[in-house]
mmCIF file of C-alpha atoms in Angstrom:
data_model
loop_
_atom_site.group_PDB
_atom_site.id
_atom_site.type_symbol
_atom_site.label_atom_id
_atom_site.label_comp_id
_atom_site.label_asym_id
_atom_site.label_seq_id
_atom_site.Cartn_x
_atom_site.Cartn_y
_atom_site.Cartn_z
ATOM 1 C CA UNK A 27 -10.010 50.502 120.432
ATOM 2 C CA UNK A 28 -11.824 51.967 117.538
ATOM 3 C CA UNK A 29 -14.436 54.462 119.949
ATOM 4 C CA UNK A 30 -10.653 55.333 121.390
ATOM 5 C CA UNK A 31 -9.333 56.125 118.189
ATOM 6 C CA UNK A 32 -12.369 57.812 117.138
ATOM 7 C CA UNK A 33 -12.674 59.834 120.153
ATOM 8 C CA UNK A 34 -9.139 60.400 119.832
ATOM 9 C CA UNK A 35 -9.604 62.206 116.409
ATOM 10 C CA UNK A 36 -11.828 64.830 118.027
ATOM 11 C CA UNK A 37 -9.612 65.301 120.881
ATOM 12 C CA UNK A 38 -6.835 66.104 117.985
ATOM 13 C CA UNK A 39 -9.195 68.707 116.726
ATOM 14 C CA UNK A 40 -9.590 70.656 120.608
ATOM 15 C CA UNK A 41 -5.820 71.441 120.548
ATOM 16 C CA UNK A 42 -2.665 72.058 118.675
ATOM 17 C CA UNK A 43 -0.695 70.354 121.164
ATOM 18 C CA UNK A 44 -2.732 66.897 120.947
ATOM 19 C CA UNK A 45 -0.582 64.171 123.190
ATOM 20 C CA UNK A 46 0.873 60.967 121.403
ATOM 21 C CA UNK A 47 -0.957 57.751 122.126
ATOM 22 C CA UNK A 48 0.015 54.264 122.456
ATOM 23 C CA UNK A 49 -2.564 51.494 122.287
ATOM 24 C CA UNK A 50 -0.644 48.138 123.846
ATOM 25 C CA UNK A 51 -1.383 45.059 122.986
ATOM 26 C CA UNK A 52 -4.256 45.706 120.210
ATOM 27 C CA UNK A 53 -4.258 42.288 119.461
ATOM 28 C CA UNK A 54 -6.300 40.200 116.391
ATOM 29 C CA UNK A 55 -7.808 43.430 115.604
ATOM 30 C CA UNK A 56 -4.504 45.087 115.154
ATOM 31 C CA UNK A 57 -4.993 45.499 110.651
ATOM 32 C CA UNK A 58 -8.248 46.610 111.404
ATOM 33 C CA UNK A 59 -7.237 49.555 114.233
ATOM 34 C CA UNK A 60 -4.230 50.346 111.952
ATOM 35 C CA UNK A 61 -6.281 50.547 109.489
ATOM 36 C CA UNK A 62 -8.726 52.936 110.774
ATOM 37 C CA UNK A 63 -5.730 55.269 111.993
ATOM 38 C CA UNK A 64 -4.503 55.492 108.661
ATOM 39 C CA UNK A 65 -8.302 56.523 107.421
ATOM 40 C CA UNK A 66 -8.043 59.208 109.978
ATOM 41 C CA UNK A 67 -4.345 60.082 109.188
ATOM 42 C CA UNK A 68 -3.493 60.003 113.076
ATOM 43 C CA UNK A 69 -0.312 57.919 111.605
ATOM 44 C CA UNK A 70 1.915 60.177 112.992
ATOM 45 C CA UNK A 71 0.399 60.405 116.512
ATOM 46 C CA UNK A 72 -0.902 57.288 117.289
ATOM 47 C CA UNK A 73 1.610 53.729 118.103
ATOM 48 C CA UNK A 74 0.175 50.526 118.235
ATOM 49 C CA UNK A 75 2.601 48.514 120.209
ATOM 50 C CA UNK A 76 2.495 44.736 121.151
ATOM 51 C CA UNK A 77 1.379 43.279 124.211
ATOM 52 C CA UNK A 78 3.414 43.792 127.419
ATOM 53 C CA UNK A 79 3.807 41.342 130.446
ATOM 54 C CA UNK A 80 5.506 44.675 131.446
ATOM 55 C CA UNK A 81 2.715 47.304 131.633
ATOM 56 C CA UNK A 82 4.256 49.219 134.448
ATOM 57 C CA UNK A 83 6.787 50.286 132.393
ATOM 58 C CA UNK A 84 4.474 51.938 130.017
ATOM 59 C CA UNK A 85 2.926 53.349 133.291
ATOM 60 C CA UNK A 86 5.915 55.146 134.683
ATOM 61 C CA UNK A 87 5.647 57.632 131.188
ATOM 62 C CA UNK A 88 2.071 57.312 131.346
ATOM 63 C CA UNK A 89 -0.095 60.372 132.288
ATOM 64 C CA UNK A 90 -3.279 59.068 131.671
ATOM 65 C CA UNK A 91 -5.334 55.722 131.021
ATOM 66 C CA UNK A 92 -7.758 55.655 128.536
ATOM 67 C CA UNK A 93 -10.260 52.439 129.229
ATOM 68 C CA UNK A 94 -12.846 52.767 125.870
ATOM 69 C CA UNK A 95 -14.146 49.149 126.509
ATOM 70 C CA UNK A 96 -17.714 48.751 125.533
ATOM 71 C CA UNK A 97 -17.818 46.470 128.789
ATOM 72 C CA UNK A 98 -15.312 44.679 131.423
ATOM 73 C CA UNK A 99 -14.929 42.180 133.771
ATOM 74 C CA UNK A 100 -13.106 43.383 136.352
ATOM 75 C CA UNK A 101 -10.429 45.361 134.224
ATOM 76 C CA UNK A 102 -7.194 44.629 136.158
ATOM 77 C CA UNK A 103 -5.415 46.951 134.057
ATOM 78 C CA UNK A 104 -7.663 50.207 135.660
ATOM 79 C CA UNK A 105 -6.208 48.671 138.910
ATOM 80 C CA UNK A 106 -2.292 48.490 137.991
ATOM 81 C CA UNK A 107 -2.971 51.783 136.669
ATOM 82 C CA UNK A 108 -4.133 53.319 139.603
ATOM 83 C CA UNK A 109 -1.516 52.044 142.113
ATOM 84 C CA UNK A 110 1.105 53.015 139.449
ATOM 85 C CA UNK A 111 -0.653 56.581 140.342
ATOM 86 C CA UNK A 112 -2.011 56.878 136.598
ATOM 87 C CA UNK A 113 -5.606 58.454 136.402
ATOM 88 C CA UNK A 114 -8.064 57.022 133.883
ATOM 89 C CA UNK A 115 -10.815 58.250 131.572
ATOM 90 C CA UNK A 116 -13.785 55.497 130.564
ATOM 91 C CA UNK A 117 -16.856 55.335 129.527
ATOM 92 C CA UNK A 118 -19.339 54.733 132.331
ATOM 93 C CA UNK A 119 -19.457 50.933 132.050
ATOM 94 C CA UNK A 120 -20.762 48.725 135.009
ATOM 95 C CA UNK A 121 -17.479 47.078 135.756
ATOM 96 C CA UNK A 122 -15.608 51.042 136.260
ATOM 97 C CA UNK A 123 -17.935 52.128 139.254
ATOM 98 C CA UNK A 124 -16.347 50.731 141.992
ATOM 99 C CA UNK A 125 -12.929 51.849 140.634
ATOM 100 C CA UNK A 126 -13.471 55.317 139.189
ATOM 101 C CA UNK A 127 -15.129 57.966 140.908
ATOM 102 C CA UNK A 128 -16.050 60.655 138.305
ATOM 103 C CA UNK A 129 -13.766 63.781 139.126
ATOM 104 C CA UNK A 130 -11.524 62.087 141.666
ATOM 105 C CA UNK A 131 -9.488 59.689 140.466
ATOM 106 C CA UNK A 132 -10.332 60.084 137.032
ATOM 107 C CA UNK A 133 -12.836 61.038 134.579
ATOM 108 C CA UNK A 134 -16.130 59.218 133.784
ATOM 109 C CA UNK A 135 -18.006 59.868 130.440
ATOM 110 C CA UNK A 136 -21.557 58.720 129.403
ATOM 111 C CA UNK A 137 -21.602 55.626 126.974
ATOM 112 C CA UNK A 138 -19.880 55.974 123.933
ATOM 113 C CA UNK A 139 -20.080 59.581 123.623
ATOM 114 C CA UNK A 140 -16.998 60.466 121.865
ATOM 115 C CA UNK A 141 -17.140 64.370 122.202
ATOM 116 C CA UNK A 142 -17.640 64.241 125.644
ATOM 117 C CA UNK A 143 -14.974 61.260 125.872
ATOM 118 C CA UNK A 144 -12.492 63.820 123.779
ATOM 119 C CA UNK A 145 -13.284 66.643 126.097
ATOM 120 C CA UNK A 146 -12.484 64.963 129.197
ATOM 121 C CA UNK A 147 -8.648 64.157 127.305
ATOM 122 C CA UNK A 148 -8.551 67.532 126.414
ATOM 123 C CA UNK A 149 -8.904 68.973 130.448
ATOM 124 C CA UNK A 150 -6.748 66.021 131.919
ATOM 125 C CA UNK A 151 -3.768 66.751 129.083
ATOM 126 C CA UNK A 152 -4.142 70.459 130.203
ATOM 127 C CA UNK A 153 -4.295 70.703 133.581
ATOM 128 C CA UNK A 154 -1.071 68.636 135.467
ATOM 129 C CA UNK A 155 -2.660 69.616 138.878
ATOM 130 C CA UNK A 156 -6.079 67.906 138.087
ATOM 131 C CA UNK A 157 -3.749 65.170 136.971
ATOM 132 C CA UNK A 158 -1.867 65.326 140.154
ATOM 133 C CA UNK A 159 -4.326 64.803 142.436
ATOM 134 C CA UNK A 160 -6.468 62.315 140.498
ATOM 135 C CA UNK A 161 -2.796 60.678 140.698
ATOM 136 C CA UNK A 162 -2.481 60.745 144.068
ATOM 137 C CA UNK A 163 -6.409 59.334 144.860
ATOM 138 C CA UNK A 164 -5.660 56.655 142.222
ATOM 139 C CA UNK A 165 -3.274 55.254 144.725
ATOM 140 C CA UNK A 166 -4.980 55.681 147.598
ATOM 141 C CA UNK A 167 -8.301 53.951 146.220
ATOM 142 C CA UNK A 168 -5.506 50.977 144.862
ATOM 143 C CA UNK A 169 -5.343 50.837 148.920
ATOM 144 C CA UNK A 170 -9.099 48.961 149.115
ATOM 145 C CA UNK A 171 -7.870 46.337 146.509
ATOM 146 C CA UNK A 172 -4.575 45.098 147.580
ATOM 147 C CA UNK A 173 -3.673 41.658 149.212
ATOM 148 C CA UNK A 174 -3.637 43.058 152.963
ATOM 149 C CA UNK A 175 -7.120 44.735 152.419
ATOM 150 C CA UNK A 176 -8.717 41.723 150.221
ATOM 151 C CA UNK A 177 -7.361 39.596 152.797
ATOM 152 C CA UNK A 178 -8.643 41.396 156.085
ATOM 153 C CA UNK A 179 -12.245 41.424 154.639
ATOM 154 C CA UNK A 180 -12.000 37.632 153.572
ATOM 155 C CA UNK A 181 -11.061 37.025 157.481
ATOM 156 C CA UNK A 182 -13.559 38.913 158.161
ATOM 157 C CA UNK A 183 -16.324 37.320 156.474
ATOM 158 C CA UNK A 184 -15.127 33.963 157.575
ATOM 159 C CA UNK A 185 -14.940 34.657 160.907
ATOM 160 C CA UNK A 186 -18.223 35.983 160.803
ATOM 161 C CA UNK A 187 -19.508 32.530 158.944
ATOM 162 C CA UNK A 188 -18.512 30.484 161.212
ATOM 163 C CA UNK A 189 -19.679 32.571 164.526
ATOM 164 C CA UNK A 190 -23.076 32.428 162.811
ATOM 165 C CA UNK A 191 -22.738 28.143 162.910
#
């Protein structure tokens, strides 16, 4: 979380009216991140909380998701995000291109460029009907990864095994 609370600083600076942020679930690094917000005296604006088995309930207040990670697996939490209807902003990391699609269901910034990564916070805390309709494709790319789908291709490639023996 430290490019997110760096990038976070600068998005602070683009606007009076800077949105709170919660990091959840910061984890052995929390001293260190707390310690960082304190350097940047974000105290007031910035909440580490514990980890949640309950992250949908930070989603339903949620109006944006911001993914800083350096690199991911498959990060499950961009996909409970999006079919909770939650738009995300990340860096563009390998694992976020078949989730994200720059300008459609979210933003997409270039590696670990913090102004560019506090610019993109700055238009999606400003603009509620960019929000709303990166909302509303968030949950309609969610569609391509849920059990039905997931399931129908798996058929699909079975059946298609087998015919082929």
């Amino acid at each position: 979380y430290d490019l997110l609370i760096k990038a976070y600083k600068k998005y602070c600076g683009l606007t009076e009216n800077s949105w709170p942020l919660e990091i959840i679930g910061a984890g052995e690094e929390e001293s260190n991140y707390k310690r960082i917000i304190h350097d940047l005296q974000l105290d007031d604006k910035i909440s580490v909380l514990a980890y949640t088995n309950d992250i949908q309930s930070s989603f339903r207040t949620a109006s944006c998701l911001l993914l800083s990670s350096r690199w991911e697996g498959m990060p499950m939490i961009v996909l409970e995000a999006m079919e909770m209807g939650v738009p995300t902003i990340s860096f563009d990391i390998q694992a976020i291109k078949p989730l994200i699609k720059d300008d459609w269901n979210g933003l997409v910034v270039e590696k670990y460029d913090l102004d560019a990564y506090a610019k993109a916070m700055h238009i999606i805390s400003t603009n509620e009907e960019l929000r709303n309709r990166y909302a509303n494709n968030s949950r309609i790319k969610a569609k391509e990864f849920s059990i039905d789908s997931i399931s129908q291709i798996w058929e699909n490639e079975l059946k298609r095994i087998c015919k082929d023996d």
